[in-house]
GROMACS .gro file of C-alpha atoms in nm:
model
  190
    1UNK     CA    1  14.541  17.074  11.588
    2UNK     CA    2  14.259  16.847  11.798
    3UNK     CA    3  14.381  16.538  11.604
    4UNK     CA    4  14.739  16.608  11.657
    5UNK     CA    5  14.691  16.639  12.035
    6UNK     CA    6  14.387  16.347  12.055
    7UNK     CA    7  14.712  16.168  11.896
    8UNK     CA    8  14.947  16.233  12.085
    9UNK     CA    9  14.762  16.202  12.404
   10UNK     CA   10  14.688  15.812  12.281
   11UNK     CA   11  15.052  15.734  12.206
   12UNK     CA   12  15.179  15.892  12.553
   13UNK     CA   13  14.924  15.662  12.748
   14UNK     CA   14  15.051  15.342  12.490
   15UNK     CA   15  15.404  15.437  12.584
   16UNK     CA   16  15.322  15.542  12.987
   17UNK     CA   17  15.189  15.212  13.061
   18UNK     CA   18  15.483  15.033  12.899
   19UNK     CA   19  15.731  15.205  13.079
   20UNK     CA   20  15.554  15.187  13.396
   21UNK     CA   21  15.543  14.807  13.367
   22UNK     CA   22  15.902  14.763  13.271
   23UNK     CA   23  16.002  14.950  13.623
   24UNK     CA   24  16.237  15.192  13.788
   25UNK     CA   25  16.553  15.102  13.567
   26UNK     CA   26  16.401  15.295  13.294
   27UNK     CA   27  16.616  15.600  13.172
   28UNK     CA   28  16.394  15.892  13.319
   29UNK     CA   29  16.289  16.187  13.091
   30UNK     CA   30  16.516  16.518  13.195
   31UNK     CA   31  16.592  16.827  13.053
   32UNK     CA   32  16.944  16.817  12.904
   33UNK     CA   33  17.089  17.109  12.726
   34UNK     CA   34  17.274  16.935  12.539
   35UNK     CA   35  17.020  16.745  12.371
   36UNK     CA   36  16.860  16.938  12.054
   37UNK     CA   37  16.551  16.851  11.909
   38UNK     CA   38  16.432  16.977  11.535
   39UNK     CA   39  16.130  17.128  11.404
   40UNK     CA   40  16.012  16.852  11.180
   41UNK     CA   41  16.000  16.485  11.220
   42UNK     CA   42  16.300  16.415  10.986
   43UNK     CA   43  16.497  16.713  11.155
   44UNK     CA   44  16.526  16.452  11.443
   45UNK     CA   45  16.789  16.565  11.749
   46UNK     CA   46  17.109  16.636  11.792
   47UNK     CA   47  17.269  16.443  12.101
   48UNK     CA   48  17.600  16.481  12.284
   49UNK     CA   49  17.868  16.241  12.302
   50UNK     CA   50  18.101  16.139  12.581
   51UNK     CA   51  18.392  16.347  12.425
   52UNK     CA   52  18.181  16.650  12.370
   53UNK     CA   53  18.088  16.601  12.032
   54UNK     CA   54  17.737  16.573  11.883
   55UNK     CA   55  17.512  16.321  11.683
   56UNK     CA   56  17.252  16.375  11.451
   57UNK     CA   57  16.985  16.090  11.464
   58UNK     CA   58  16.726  16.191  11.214
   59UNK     CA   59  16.357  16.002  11.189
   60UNK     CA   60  16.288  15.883  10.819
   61UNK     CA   61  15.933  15.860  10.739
   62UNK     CA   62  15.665  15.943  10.484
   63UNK     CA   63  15.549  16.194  10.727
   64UNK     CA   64  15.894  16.392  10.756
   65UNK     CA   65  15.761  16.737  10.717
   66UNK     CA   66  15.527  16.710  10.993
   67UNK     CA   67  15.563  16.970  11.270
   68UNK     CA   68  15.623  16.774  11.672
   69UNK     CA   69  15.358  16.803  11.916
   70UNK     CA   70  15.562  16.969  12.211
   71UNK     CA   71  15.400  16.871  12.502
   72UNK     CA   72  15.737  16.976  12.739
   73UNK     CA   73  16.089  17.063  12.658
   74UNK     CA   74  16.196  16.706  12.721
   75UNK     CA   75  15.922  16.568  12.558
   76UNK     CA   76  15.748  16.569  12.211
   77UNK     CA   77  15.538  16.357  11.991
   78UNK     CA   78  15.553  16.256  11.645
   79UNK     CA   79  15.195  16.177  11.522
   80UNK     CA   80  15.112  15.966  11.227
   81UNK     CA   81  15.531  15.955  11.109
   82UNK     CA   82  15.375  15.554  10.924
   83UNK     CA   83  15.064  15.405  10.866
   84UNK     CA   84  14.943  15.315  11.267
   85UNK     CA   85  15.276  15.470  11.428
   86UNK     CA   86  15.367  15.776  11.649
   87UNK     CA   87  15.710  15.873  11.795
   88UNK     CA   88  15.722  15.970  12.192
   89UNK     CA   89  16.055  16.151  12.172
   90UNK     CA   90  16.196  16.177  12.547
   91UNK     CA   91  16.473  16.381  12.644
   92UNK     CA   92  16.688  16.184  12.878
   93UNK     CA   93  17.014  16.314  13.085
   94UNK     CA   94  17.248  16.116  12.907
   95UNK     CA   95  17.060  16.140  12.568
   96UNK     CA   96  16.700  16.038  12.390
   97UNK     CA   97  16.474  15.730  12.389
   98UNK     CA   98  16.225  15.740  12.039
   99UNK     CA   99  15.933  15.543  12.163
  100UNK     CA  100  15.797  15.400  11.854
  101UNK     CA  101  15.428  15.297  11.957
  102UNK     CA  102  15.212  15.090  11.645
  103UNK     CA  103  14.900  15.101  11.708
  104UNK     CA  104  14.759  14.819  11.481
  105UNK     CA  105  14.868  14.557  11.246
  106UNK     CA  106  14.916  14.774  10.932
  107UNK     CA  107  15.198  14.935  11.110
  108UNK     CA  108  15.574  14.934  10.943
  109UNK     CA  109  15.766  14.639  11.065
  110UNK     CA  110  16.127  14.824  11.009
  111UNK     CA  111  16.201  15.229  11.098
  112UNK     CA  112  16.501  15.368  10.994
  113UNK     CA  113  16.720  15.667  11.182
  114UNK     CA  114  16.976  15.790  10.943
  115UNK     CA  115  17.252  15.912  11.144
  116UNK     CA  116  17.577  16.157  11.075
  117UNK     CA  117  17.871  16.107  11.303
  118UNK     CA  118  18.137  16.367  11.366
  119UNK     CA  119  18.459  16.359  11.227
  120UNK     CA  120  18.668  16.044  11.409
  121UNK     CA  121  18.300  15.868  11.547
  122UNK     CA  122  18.207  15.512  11.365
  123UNK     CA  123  17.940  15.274  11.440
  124UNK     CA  124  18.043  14.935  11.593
  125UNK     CA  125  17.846  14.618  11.648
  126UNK     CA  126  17.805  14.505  11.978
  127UNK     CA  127  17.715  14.159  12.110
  128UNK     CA  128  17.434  14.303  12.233
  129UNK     CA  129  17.258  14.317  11.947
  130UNK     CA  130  17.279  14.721  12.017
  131UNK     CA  131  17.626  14.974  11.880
  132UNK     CA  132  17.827  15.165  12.029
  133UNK     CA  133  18.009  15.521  11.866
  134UNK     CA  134  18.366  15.487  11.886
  135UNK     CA  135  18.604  15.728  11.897
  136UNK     CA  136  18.884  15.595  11.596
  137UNK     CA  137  19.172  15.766  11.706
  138UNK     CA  138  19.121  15.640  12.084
  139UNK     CA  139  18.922  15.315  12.057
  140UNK     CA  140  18.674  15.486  12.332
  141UNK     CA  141  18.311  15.416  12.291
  142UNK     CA  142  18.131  15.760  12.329
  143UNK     CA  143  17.809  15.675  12.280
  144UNK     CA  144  17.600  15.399  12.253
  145UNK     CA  145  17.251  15.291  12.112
  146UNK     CA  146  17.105  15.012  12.301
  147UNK     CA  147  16.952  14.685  12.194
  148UNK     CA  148  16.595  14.773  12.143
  149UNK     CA  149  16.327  14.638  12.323
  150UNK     CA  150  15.931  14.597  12.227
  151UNK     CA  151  15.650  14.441  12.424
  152UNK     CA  152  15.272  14.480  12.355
  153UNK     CA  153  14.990  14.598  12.535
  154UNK     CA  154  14.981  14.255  12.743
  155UNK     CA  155  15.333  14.333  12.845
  156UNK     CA  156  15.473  14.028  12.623
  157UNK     CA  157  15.800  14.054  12.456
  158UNK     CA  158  15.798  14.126  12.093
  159UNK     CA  159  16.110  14.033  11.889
  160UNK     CA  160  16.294  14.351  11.791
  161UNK     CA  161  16.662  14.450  11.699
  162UNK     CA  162  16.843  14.683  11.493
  163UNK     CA  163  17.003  14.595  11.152
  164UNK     CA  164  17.280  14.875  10.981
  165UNK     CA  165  17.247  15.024  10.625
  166UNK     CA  166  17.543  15.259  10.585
  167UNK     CA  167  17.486  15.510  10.823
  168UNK     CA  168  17.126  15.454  10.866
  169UNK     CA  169  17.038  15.241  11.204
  170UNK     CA  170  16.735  15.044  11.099
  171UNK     CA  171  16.521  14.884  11.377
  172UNK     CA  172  16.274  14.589  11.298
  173UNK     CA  173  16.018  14.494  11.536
  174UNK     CA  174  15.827  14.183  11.397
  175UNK     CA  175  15.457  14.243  11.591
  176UNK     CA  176  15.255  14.009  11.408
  177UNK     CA  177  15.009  13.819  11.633
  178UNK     CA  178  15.085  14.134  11.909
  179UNK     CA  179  14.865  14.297  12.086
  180UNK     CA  180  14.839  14.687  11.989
  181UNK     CA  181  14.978  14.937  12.118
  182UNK     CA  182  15.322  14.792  12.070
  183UNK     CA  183  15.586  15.003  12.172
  184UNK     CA  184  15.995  14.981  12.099
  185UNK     CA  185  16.221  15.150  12.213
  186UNK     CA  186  16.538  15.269  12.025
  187UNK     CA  187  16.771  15.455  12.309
  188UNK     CA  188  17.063  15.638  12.270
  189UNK     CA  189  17.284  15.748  12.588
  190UNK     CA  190  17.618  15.931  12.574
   0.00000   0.00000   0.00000
């Protein structure tokens, strides 16, 4: 349990500084009962949507079975989900940000978040680069996941932005020549 929490104390100061730097536009971490967080990595959360509905956002990984360190009730990490990567799962109010911190160059360059929709949602593109969950019968956007952002332990920009495969959001963050920790940030807001 040491390494676990040696872990996730290292990817909560990679993410903390981040988010610090980027300022006080930042979705803040909150308890919201509406939000639902599994056991396991691949359990992922279960996160409301504007008409009252939920999403399931699940993490793929080779470490999928692996328990969350739960460090509050808004906020766990994933340890060790790739080769170089944790997960800093927040609990916002209007959903969850999965902080995706890689700490070195052997870390994955894509991470994939398989997702099931309720009846009536679909997944739209957005100019943004980021999509929205629409609601078919009323054209309503009920969710959305943001265009993701990355930037390395200098604060620099690193390229990242999501790519669709089916149901399955993918997010590619291309970090060669970074400086580690990187951290990007998929967020999803009702």
């Amino acid at each position: 349990m040491r390494h676990a929490r040696d872990g996730a104390a290292a990817a909560m100061n990679a993410a903390s500084r981040v988010l610090v730097a980027r300022g006080k536009y930042e979705p803040q971490e909150l308890e919201n009962p509406d939000v639902s967080w599994g056991q396991r990595t691949r359990d992922g959360v279960w996160a409301p949507t504007r008409d009252g509905q939920r999403i399931h956002i699940g993490i793929e990984c080779s470490a999928g079975d692996q328990p969350a360190t739960v460090l509050r009730p808004s906020l766990r990490v994933f340890v060790g989900v790739e080769v170089d990567t944790d997960i800093v799962a927040q609990t916002t109010a209007s959903g969850v940000r999965l902080l995706t911190v890689l700490h070195g160059p052997d870390a994955p360059t894509e991470f994939r978040f398989p997702l099931s929709l309720a009846e009536g949602l679909a997944l739209e593109a957005m100019p943004s680069g980021g999509y929205d969950v629409v609601h078919l019968r009323y054209g309503a956007t009920v969710g959305r996941f943001y265009n993701p952002w990355a930037s390395d332990s200098m604060f620099r920009p690193v390229k990242a932005d999501y790519a669709l495969d089916g149901s399955t959001v993918i997010m590619r963050v291309q970090h060669s020549g970074s400086y580690y920790p990187v951290v990007a940030d998929p967020l999803y807001s009702r």
